[in-house]
DNA sequence: GCAAATTAATGATTTATTCAAG
DNA sequence: CTTGAATAAATCATTAATTTGC
């Protein structure tokens, strides 16, 4: 095939458009780790991917940040907080054997779960990923110090479902090679989160009323 | 606040709709492993997703699909085959320092690269993932047995770009904890991919060009 | 009894591994 | 073999539980 990685690249690419116009700020002379202040690493000039609206993580002005946060619809800033109904359905599906739903399935599930609260496809995806991983991890942990009658954690007992009392090994066939196909949508981003990692954080003093859901 | 993980779960979930109508074929009375022929494990009604069997490296060119449309624009069955222009741009961005573009960036890049050939957001995403990982891997390999006249992979020398002669450590600050936010779109799915060696395929026949957007 | 401080869970990302197409 | 695609493992980050000090 004469692949030859020549990469001849006619220099005509950039004639088309400004494209992303990186700033090429050049990395600091020598920043081995300096993990802190990492926002410097992203010092591009990528046109306008950062909306003018997304201020530098400190929308202190006119804290219109929604006044009825919890309860129902996490107003676009927080992470998904599943309701019992959602959890219940997801767990049932999991117990039913679903381990890595494909795109269509995620879509359907999301559509249904959205009836009980705000949710996105990625939440469903992540949930299955995490749940599976953690079940496995838990199982492994049990296998190590197993002197413990398999308690059959039985997350919920939603429906009789007749689980036959025997825990269904779940048997996660490793690497099933699915063919999911999804696209990235990239909603908002930047900000709304705060990397509190180092002392850099912006003085976490938000009361955060944990009104029980 | 007596929460206590009760998982009360009102049982009114299913009154709403048929939902996914899982078959709930009920697990076999006792199917501990049966790793093989596991399509029993997935006895859902949810559109079969994958067949058992893991025909290992058989690669016996069984001429898969009749009309191999691998000509140029993978009509929707093959994997992305980047063009030189696309690779060039991506590599430049990479060299520029971009390591994990966020949603918006992926969107922009995809939009631009689509001028040179069919491409989706996930391709861009994967490219960066793979490229980063493999660069790192390559680097590590070199550091270990560096008596192996390095091929100087030097992917390309696209543009002078003035790299200051000094290789920019790349500085892959581990775990940068960005805040990407993307959603799954789940375009087409269900096969349309090869998944060869499977006869059961439901013979989906909706072309459904993914591109869109 | 509350509210801050601490811990436990778990949602969201990134990295490492693996499979498979060309 | 190279590399796109996909999954699993590791880890970060945030929210809910819980504990603790008034």
Short mmCIF file of C-alpha atoms (C1' of nucleotides) in Angstrom, two decimals:
data_model
loop_
_atom_site.label_atom_id
_atom_site.label_comp_id
_atom_site.label_asym_id
_atom_site.label_seq_id
_atom_site.Cartn_x
_atom_site.Cartn_y
_atom_site.Cartn_z
CA UNK A 1 0.00 0.00 0.00
CA UNK A 2 3.01 2.26 0.22
CA UNK A 3 1.78 3.88 3.29
CA UNK A 4 5.02 5.67 3.82
CA UNK A 5 3.70 8.23 6.18
CA UNK A 6 4.94 10.95 4.02
CA UNK A 7 2.63 13.53 5.28
CA UNK A 8 3.29 15.72 2.45
CA UNK A 9 0.65 18.09 3.50
CA UNK A 10 0.29 20.69 0.94
CA UNK A 11 0.51 23.88 2.79
CA UNK A 12 -2.82 24.91 1.58
CA UNK A 13 -4.77 23.95 4.60
CA UNK A 14 -4.89 27.22 6.20
CA UNK A 15 -5.97 29.05 3.24
CA UNK A 16 -9.46 27.94 3.77
CA UNK A 17 -10.20 29.68 6.94
CA UNK A 18 -8.74 31.06 10.05
CA UNK A 19 -9.69 27.84 11.62
CA UNK A 20 -8.75 27.55 15.19
CA UNK A 21 -5.95 30.00 15.25
CA UNK A 22 -4.05 28.71 18.15
CA UNK A 23 -2.17 31.21 20.08
CA UNK A 24 0.74 28.93 20.56
CA UNK A 25 1.65 30.47 23.73
CA UNK A 26 4.43 28.05 24.02
CA UNK A 27 4.62 26.21 27.21
CA UNK A 28 6.39 27.69 30.07
CA UNK A 29 10.14 27.34 29.70
CA UNK A 30 10.18 24.48 32.01
CA UNK A 31 7.27 23.30 33.93
CA UNK A 32 7.93 19.74 34.94
CA UNK A 33 4.91 19.34 37.03
CA UNK A 34 3.50 22.45 38.44
CA UNK A 35 0.22 20.71 38.33
CA UNK A 36 -1.32 23.69 39.92
CA UNK A 37 -2.46 26.59 37.91
CA UNK A 38 -3.16 24.23 35.15
CA UNK A 39 -5.35 26.59 33.30
CA UNK A 40 -2.20 27.86 31.81
CA UNK A 41 -1.80 24.71 29.82
CA UNK A 42 -4.89 25.53 27.92
CA UNK A 43 -3.78 28.89 26.90
CA UNK A 44 -4.99 28.54 23.39
CA UNK A 45 -6.77 31.07 21.53
CA UNK A 46 -9.18 28.68 20.04
CA UNK A 47 -11.39 31.24 18.54
CA UNK A 48 -14.37 31.29 20.69
CA UNK A 49 -14.90 27.99 22.26
CA UNK A 50 -15.14 29.75 25.51
CA UNK A 51 -18.33 31.58 25.42
CA UNK A 52 -18.30 35.10 26.58
CA UNK A 53 -20.82 34.08 29.14
CA UNK A 54 -18.62 31.64 30.92
CA UNK A 55 -16.79 33.85 33.25
CA UNK A 56 -13.74 32.71 35.10
CA UNK A 57 -15.44 30.41 37.48
CA UNK A 58 -16.72 33.07 39.67
CA UNK A 59 -20.10 34.21 38.70
CA UNK A 60 -20.38 36.21 41.83
CA UNK A 61 -22.29 38.92 40.16
CA UNK A 62 -25.99 38.76 40.58
CA UNK A 63 -26.10 35.29 41.89
CA UNK A 64 -29.02 34.43 39.75
CA UNK A 65 -27.80 30.94 40.03
CA UNK A 66 -31.23 29.61 40.39
CA UNK A 67 -32.91 29.65 43.67
CA UNK A 68 -34.59 26.33 43.57
CA UNK A 69 -31.66 24.11 42.97
CA UNK A 70 -32.28 20.70 44.31
CA UNK A 71 -35.63 19.20 44.39
CA UNK A 72 -35.94 18.52 40.78
CA UNK A 73 -33.97 19.98 38.05
CA UNK A 74 -30.37 20.56 38.78
CA UNK A 75 -30.05 23.74 36.84
CA UNK A 76 -27.34 22.85 34.49
CA UNK A 77 -24.54 23.23 36.90
CA UNK A 78 -24.47 20.19 38.98
CA UNK A 79 -24.06 16.58 38.43
CA UNK A 80 -26.90 14.25 37.96
CA UNK A 81 -28.58 13.29 41.12
CA UNK A 82 -30.70 10.28 40.45
CA UNK A 83 -34.05 9.80 42.02
CA UNK A 84 -35.16 6.61 43.58
CA UNK A 85 -37.28 5.78 40.63
CA UNK A 86 -34.41 6.20 38.27
CA UNK A 87 -32.11 4.17 40.41
CA UNK A 88 -34.71 1.51 40.72
CA UNK A 89 -35.19 1.16 37.03
CA UNK A 90 -31.53 1.18 36.33
CA UNK A 91 -30.87 -1.45 38.89
CA UNK A 92 -33.58 -3.59 37.56
CA UNK A 93 -32.18 -3.33 34.10
CA UNK A 94 -28.82 -4.18 35.49
CA UNK A 95 -30.13 -7.15 37.28
CA UNK A 96 -31.92 -8.12 34.17
CA UNK A 97 -28.52 -8.51 32.67
CA UNK A 98 -27.90 -5.27 30.90
CA UNK A 99 -24.34 -4.28 31.30
CA UNK A 100 -23.38 -1.90 28.55
CA UNK A 101 -26.35 -0.50 26.73
CA UNK A 102 -25.69 0.68 23.27
CA UNK A 103 -26.72 3.97 21.89
CA UNK A 104 -30.25 3.08 21.09
CA UNK A 105 -30.78 1.56 24.46
CA UNK A 106 -29.30 4.50 26.23
CA UNK A 107 -31.53 6.72 24.28
CA UNK A 108 -34.61 4.78 25.21
CA UNK A 109 -33.69 4.44 28.81
CA UNK A 110 -32.90 8.08 29.06
CA UNK A 111 -36.16 8.99 27.51
CA UNK A 112 -38.01 6.94 30.03
CA UNK A 113 -36.03 7.95 33.03
CA UNK A 114 -36.46 11.57 32.15
CA UNK A 115 -40.00 11.14 33.29
CA UNK A 116 -38.79 10.96 36.82
CA UNK A 117 -36.27 13.71 36.71
CA UNK A 118 -33.76 15.40 34.59
CA UNK A 119 -31.29 13.08 33.08
CA UNK A 120 -29.06 12.78 30.10
CA UNK A 121 -27.74 9.94 28.09
CA UNK A 122 -24.32 10.23 29.51
CA UNK A 123 -25.70 9.76 32.97
CA UNK A 124 -27.14 6.45 31.98
CA UNK A 125 -23.94 5.48 30.32
CA UNK A 126 -21.87 6.40 33.30
CA UNK A 127 -24.21 4.74 35.66
CA UNK A 128 -23.79 1.43 33.98
CA UNK A 129 -20.09 1.85 33.77
CA UNK A 130 -19.73 2.69 37.39
CA UNK A 131 -22.21 0.23 38.65
CA UNK A 132 -20.68 -2.61 36.79
CA UNK A 133 -17.20 -1.71 37.84
CA UNK A 134 -18.17 -1.34 41.43
CA UNK A 135 -20.13 -4.49 41.58
CA UNK A 136 -17.18 -6.31 40.21
CA UNK A 137 -14.87 -4.62 42.62
CA UNK A 138 -17.13 -5.47 45.48
CA UNK A 139 -17.32 -9.01 44.37
CA UNK A 140 -13.61 -9.30 44.15
CA UNK A 141 -13.23 -7.87 47.54
CA UNK A 142 -15.59 -10.44 48.87
CA UNK A 143 -13.76 -13.24 47.21
CA UNK A 144 -10.64 -12.31 49.04
CA UNK A 145 -11.86 -12.32 52.54
CA UNK A 146 -14.67 -14.63 51.93
CA UNK A 147 -15.66 -16.05 55.21
CA UNK A 148 -18.82 -14.29 54.82
CA UNK A 149 -21.94 -15.91 53.66
CA UNK A 150 -22.87 -14.28 50.39
CA UNK A 151 -25.29 -11.82 51.68
CA UNK A 152 -26.79 -11.21 48.33
CA UNK A 153 -26.67 -7.49 48.71
CA UNK A 154 -29.92 -7.28 46.92
CA UNK A 155 -29.87 -3.59 46.20
CA UNK A 156 -33.56 -3.27 45.99
CA UNK A 157 -36.44 -5.56 45.84
CA UNK A 158 -38.32 -3.59 43.37
CA UNK A 159 -40.39 -6.26 41.87
CA UNK A 160 -40.70 -9.81 42.76
CA UNK A 161 -39.01 -10.62 39.56
CA UNK A 162 -38.33 -13.95 41.09
CA UNK A 163 -34.63 -13.91 41.26
CA UNK A 164 -34.51 -17.49 42.11
CA UNK A 165 -32.67 -16.74 45.24
CA UNK A 166 -29.48 -17.53 43.48
CA UNK A 167 -27.36 -14.61 42.66
CA UNK A 168 -26.86 -14.47 38.99
CA UNK A 169 -23.14 -14.31 38.70
CA UNK A 170 -23.60 -11.57 36.18
CA UNK A 171 -20.60 -12.98 34.40
CA UNK A 172 -19.22 -10.02 32.66
CA UNK A 173 -17.88 -11.40 29.51
CA UNK A 174 -14.79 -9.32 29.17
CA UNK A 175 -14.54 -7.22 26.12
CA UNK A 176 -17.57 -7.84 24.14
CA UNK A 177 -16.59 -5.52 21.42
CA UNK A 178 -19.76 -3.72 20.92
CA UNK A 179 -20.28 -1.22 18.25
CA UNK A 180 -21.79 1.71 19.88
CA UNK A 181 -21.73 4.87 18.01
CA UNK A 182 -22.27 8.13 19.70
CA UNK A 183 -21.37 11.66 19.15
CA UNK A 184 -20.23 14.33 21.40
CA UNK A 185 -22.43 17.19 21.97
CA UNK A 186 -20.55 19.31 24.38
CA UNK A 187 -23.00 21.33 26.24
CA UNK A 188 -21.72 23.95 28.41
CA UNK A 189 -18.45 23.41 30.05
CA UNK A 190 -15.77 25.34 31.74
CA UNK A 191 -16.64 26.80 35.03
CA UNK A 192 -19.59 25.77 37.10
CA UNK A 193 -17.22 23.37 38.62
CA UNK A 194 -14.35 24.18 40.84
CA UNK A 195 -11.23 22.25 41.14
CA UNK A 196 -10.72 22.47 44.78
CA UNK A 197 -7.69 20.25 44.63
CA UNK A 198 -5.11 22.62 45.97
CA UNK A 199 -5.41 25.56 48.22
CA UNK A 200 -6.17 27.47 45.14
CA UNK A 201 -9.83 27.04 45.57
CA UNK A 202 -12.01 30.01 45.88
CA UNK A 203 -12.64 29.78 49.51
CA UNK A 204 -15.31 27.22 49.73
CA UNK A 205 -17.88 28.76 51.93
CA UNK A 206 -21.08 28.04 50.27
CA UNK A 207 -23.41 26.76 52.93
CA UNK A 208 -25.00 24.29 50.70
CA UNK A 209 -28.25 23.51 52.30
CA UNK A 210 -28.68 19.81 52.16
CA UNK A 211 -32.37 19.79 52.25
CA UNK A 212 -33.29 16.18 51.99
CA UNK A 213 -34.66 15.35 48.68
CA UNK B 1 -33.36 12.79 58.43
CA UNK B 2 -33.81 9.12 58.91
CA UNK B 3 -32.74 8.18 55.45
CA UNK B 4 -31.12 4.85 56.00
CA UNK B 5 -30.95 3.60 52.50
CA UNK B 6 -34.42 2.35 52.48
CA UNK B 7 -34.96 2.23 48.81
CA UNK B 8 -38.56 2.40 49.24
CA UNK B 9 -39.40 2.59 45.62
CA UNK B 10 -42.99 3.18 45.12
CA UNK B 11 -44.18 0.52 42.83
CA UNK B 12 -45.78 2.78 40.39
CA UNK B 13 -43.06 2.84 37.85
CA UNK B 14 -44.45 0.57 35.35
CA UNK B 15 -47.83 2.01 35.16
CA UNK B 16 -46.66 4.70 32.90
CA UNK B 17 -45.69 2.86 29.83
CA UNK B 18 -44.49 -0.35 28.46
CA UNK B 19 -41.07 1.10 28.60
CA UNK B 20 -38.48 -1.07 27.09
CA UNK B 21 -40.47 -4.17 27.37
CA UNK B 22 -37.70 -6.36 28.32
CA UNK B 23 -38.43 -9.88 27.74
CA UNK B 24 -37.43 -10.87 31.19
CA UNK B 25 -37.04 -14.29 30.02
CA UNK B 26 -35.91 -14.94 33.48
CA UNK B 27 -32.51 -16.28 33.81
CA UNK B 28 -32.21 -19.88 33.28
CA UNK B 29 -32.91 -21.79 36.46
CA UNK B 30 -29.30 -21.91 37.04
CA UNK B 31 -26.78 -20.70 34.61
CA UNK B 32 -23.65 -20.06 36.53
CA UNK B 33 -21.30 -19.48 33.75
CA UNK B 34 -22.06 -20.82 30.37
CA UNK B 35 -19.82 -18.15 29.08
CA UNK B 36 -20.15 -19.54 25.68
CA UNK B 37 -23.38 -19.27 23.90
CA UNK B 38 -24.05 -16.43 26.15
CA UNK B 39 -26.66 -14.93 24.00
CA UNK B 40 -28.83 -16.39 26.59
CA UNK B 41 -27.51 -13.88 29.01
CA UNK B 42 -28.77 -11.20 26.79
CA UNK B 43 -32.14 -12.56 26.20
CA UNK B 44 -33.65 -9.17 26.11
CA UNK B 45 -35.94 -7.97 23.59
CA UNK B 46 -33.75 -5.00 23.10
CA UNK B 47 -32.49 -5.58 19.68
CA UNK B 48 -29.77 -8.04 19.82
CA UNK B 49 -26.51 -6.32 20.24
CA UNK B 50 -23.82 -8.78 19.87
CA UNK B 51 -23.40 -12.34 19.20
CA UNK B 52 -21.45 -14.67 21.31
CA UNK B 53 -18.58 -16.38 19.77
CA UNK B 54 -15.44 -14.48 19.72
CA UNK B 55 -13.95 -15.79 16.58
CA UNK B 56 -10.42 -15.05 17.48
CA UNK B 57 -7.92 -13.94 15.03
CA UNK B 58 -9.43 -15.83 12.25
CA UNK B 59 -9.03 -13.15 9.71
CA UNK B 60 -9.74 -15.66 7.07
CA UNK B 61 -10.76 -13.28 4.42
CA UNK B 62 -14.18 -14.53 3.95
CA UNK B 63 -14.90 -11.57 1.82
CA UNK B 64 -17.25 -10.24 4.37
CA UNK B 65 -19.83 -8.07 2.79
CA UNK B 66 -20.48 -8.57 -0.82
CA UNK B 67 -20.09 -5.07 -1.99
CA UNK B 68 -17.10 -3.87 -0.14
CA UNK B 69 -17.67 -0.19 -0.32
CA UNK B 70 -14.35 0.60 1.14
CA UNK B 71 -13.58 2.84 -1.73
CA UNK B 72 -13.24 6.17 -0.22
CA UNK B 73 -15.95 7.51 1.89
CA UNK B 74 -16.69 4.67 4.18
CA UNK B 75 -20.38 4.80 3.48
CA UNK B 76 -21.14 4.09 7.02
CA UNK B 77 -19.75 0.73 7.66
CA UNK B 78 -16.09 1.20 8.07
CA UNK B 79 -14.01 3.04 10.48
CA UNK B 80 -12.74 6.49 9.96
CA UNK B 81 -9.91 6.68 7.58
CA UNK B 82 -8.26 10.01 8.09
CA UNK B 83 -6.86 11.92 5.22
CA UNK B 84 -3.49 13.52 5.20
CA UNK B 85 -4.98 16.88 5.71
CA UNK B 86 -6.91 15.76 8.70
CA UNK B 87 -3.95 14.05 10.24
CA UNK B 88 -1.87 17.08 9.63
CA UNK B 89 -4.22 19.39 11.36
CA UNK B 90 -4.70 17.07 14.24
CA UNK B 91 -1.04 16.63 14.72
CA UNK B 92 -0.46 20.26 14.62
CA UNK B 93 -3.05 20.82 17.23
CA UNK B 94 -1.46 18.13 19.26
CA UNK B 95 1.91 19.66 18.94
CA UNK B 96 0.38 22.95 19.79
CA UNK B 97 -0.38 21.42 23.11
CA UNK B 98 -3.90 20.26 22.82
CA UNK B 99 -4.29 17.00 24.57
CA UNK B 100 -7.89 16.52 25.46
CA UNK B 101 -10.15 18.87 23.64
CA UNK B 102 -13.38 19.56 25.29
CA UNK B 103 -16.72 19.28 23.67
CA UNK B 104 -16.75 22.62 22.04
CA UNK B 105 -13.32 22.15 20.67
CA UNK B 106 -14.11 18.77 19.33
CA UNK B 107 -17.09 20.21 17.66
CA UNK B 108 -15.10 22.94 16.03
CA UNK B 109 -12.32 20.70 14.97
CA UNK B 110 -14.71 18.20 13.56
CA UNK B 111 -16.47 20.88 11.65
CA UNK B 112 -13.25 22.00 10.11
CA UNK B 113 -11.86 18.60 9.39
CA UNK B 114 -15.03 17.56 7.74
CA UNK B 115 -13.98 19.76 4.90
CA UNK B 116 -11.35 17.26 4.01
CA UNK B 117 -13.32 14.14 4.44
CA UNK B 118 -15.99 12.52 6.39
CA UNK B 119 -15.41 12.62 10.07
CA UNK B 120 -17.28 12.60 13.31
CA UNK B 121 -16.66 14.02 16.70
CA UNK B 122 -15.82 10.72 18.18
CA UNK B 123 -13.06 10.28 15.65
CA UNK B 124 -11.44 13.43 16.85
CA UNK B 125 -11.90 12.40 20.41
CA UNK B 126 -10.42 9.00 19.85
CA UNK B 127 -7.60 10.37 17.84
CA UNK B 128 -6.44 12.52 20.66
CA UNK B 129 -6.86 9.75 23.13
CA UNK B 130 -4.90 7.31 21.09
CA UNK B 131 -2.29 9.70 19.98
CA UNK B 132 -1.58 10.87 23.43
CA UNK B 133 -1.47 7.40 24.84
CA UNK B 134 0.77 6.13 22.13
CA UNK B 135 3.13 8.97 22.25
CA UNK B 136 3.50 8.41 25.91
CA UNK B 137 3.90 4.71 25.45
CA UNK B 138 6.47 5.23 22.79
CA UNK B 139 8.33 7.61 24.96
CA UNK B 140 8.36 5.20 27.80
CA UNK B 141 9.60 2.47 25.59
CA UNK B 142 12.40 4.64 24.45
CA UNK B 143 13.39 5.52 27.92
CA UNK B 144 13.74 1.90 28.83
CA UNK B 145 15.73 0.34 26.08
CA UNK B 146 17.06 3.37 24.43
CA UNK B 147 19.71 1.51 22.54
CA UNK B 148 17.41 0.90 19.71
CA UNK B 149 18.19 3.60 17.28
CA UNK B 150 14.91 5.29 17.62
CA UNK B 151 13.12 5.56 14.41
CA UNK B 152 12.51 9.11 15.26
CA UNK B 153 8.87 8.61 14.83
CA UNK B 154 8.63 12.26 14.31
CA UNK B 155 5.15 11.99 12.97
CA UNK B 156 5.37 14.87 10.65
CA UNK B 157 7.09 18.08 10.21
CA UNK B 158 4.07 19.79 9.00
CA UNK B 159 4.91 23.35 9.44
CA UNK B 160 7.96 25.03 10.67
CA UNK B 161 5.92 26.27 13.51
CA UNK B 162 9.13 27.13 15.23
CA UNK B 163 9.19 24.56 17.90
CA UNK B 164 12.02 26.24 19.62
CA UNK B 165 14.11 23.21 19.04
CA UNK B 166 13.29 22.07 22.45
CA UNK B 167 10.77 19.38 22.67
CA UNK B 168 8.02 20.61 24.79
CA UNK B 169 7.89 17.95 27.40
CA UNK B 170 4.29 17.68 26.48
CA UNK B 171 3.77 17.79 30.16
CA UNK B 172 0.92 15.44 30.41
CA UNK B 173 -0.13 16.66 33.74
CA UNK B 174 -1.82 13.56 34.94
CA UNK B 175 -5.40 14.01 35.59
CA UNK B 176 -6.16 17.51 34.82
CA UNK B 177 -9.69 17.20 35.80
CA UNK B 178 -11.25 19.18 33.09
CA UNK B 179 -14.90 19.69 33.01
CA UNK B 180 -16.02 18.43 29.73
CA UNK B 181 -19.62 17.84 29.36
CA UNK B 182 -20.98 15.96 26.48
CA UNK B 183 -23.98 13.99 25.74
CA UNK B 184 -24.51 10.92 23.87
CA UNK B 185 -26.38 11.21 20.76
CA UNK B 186 -26.60 7.67 19.71
CA UNK B 187 -26.96 8.01 16.07
CA UNK B 188 -27.31 4.89 14.25
CA UNK B 189 -26.08 1.85 15.91
CA UNK B 190 -26.95 -1.70 15.81
CA UNK B 191 -24.53 -3.14 13.46
CA UNK B 192 -24.04 -1.23 10.31
CA UNK B 193 -20.70 -2.21 11.42
CA UNK B 194 -19.22 -5.36 10.37
CA UNK B 195 -19.40 -7.62 13.33
CA UNK B 196 -18.67 -10.15 10.74
CA UNK B 197 -18.83 -13.79 11.48
CA UNK B 198 -22.28 -13.33 12.71
CA UNK B 199 -25.11 -14.63 10.74
CA UNK B 200 -27.93 -13.50 12.85
CA UNK B 201 -27.79 -9.88 12.01
CA UNK B 202 -31.22 -8.56 11.60
CA UNK B 203 -30.26 -7.20 8.33
CA UNK B 204 -30.90 -3.66 9.16
CA UNK B 205 -31.45 -1.80 6.04
CA UNK B 206 -31.67 1.78 6.94
CA UNK B 207 -28.63 3.46 5.50
CA UNK B 208 -28.92 6.39 7.75
CA UNK B 209 -25.88 8.42 7.13
CA UNK B 210 -24.57 9.42 10.48
CA UNK B 211 -22.94 12.61 9.47
CA UNK B 212 -25.72 15.04 9.78
CA UNK B 213 -25.06 17.82 12.16
"C1'" DG C 1 -31.54 20.21 67.65
"C1'" DC C 2 -28.86 22.57 64.12
"C1'" DA C 3 -24.71 23.51 61.29
"C1'" DA C 4 -19.85 22.95 60.34
"C1'" DA C 5 -16.44 19.21 59.72
"C1'" DT C 6 -15.63 14.53 58.26
"C1'" DT C 7 -16.59 10.48 55.95
"C1'" DA C 8 -18.94 7.47 52.63
"C1'" DA C 9 -21.04 7.04 47.97
"C1'" DT C 10 -21.04 7.73 43.64
"C1'" DG C 11 -21.15 10.72 39.36
"C1'" DA C 12 -17.78 12.21 35.85
"C1'" DT C 13 -13.02 11.96 33.55
"C1'" DT C 14 -8.89 10.30 32.27
"C1'" DT C 15 -5.64 6.54 31.42
"C1'" DA C 16 -4.48 1.81 30.37
"C1'" DT C 17 -5.64 -2.36 27.76
"C1'" DT C 18 -7.46 -4.81 24.28
"C1'" DC C 19 -9.67 -5.88 19.92
"C1'" DA C 20 -9.98 -5.51 15.16
"C1'" DA C 21 -9.79 -3.17 10.37
"C1'" DG C 22 -6.71 -2.09 6.65
"C1'" DC D 1 2.32 -3.68 11.99
"C1'" DT D 2 -0.17 0.55 12.52
"C1'" DT D 3 -3.98 2.62 14.47
"C1'" DG D 4 -9.11 3.52 14.96
"C1'" DA D 5 -12.56 1.96 18.23
"C1'" DA D 6 -14.25 0.33 22.58
"C1'" DT D 7 -14.03 -1.30 27.22
"C1'" DA D 8 -12.07 -1.69 31.87
"C1'" DA D 9 -9.44 0.28 35.56
"C1'" DA D 10 -7.92 4.18 38.18
"C1'" DT D 11 -8.97 8.55 40.02
"C1'" DC D 12 -10.77 12.86 40.68
"C1'" DA D 13 -14.67 15.71 42.39
"C1'" DT D 14 -19.11 16.54 44.31
"C1'" DT D 15 -22.99 15.45 46.73
"C1'" DA D 16 -25.48 12.82 50.62
"C1'" DA D 17 -24.74 10.75 55.01
"C1'" DT D 18 -22.78 10.80 59.43
"C1'" DT D 19 -20.44 12.53 63.07
"C1'" DT D 20 -19.19 16.12 66.20
"C1'" DG D 21 -19.29 20.47 68.82
"C1'" DC D 22 -21.89 23.63 70.49
#
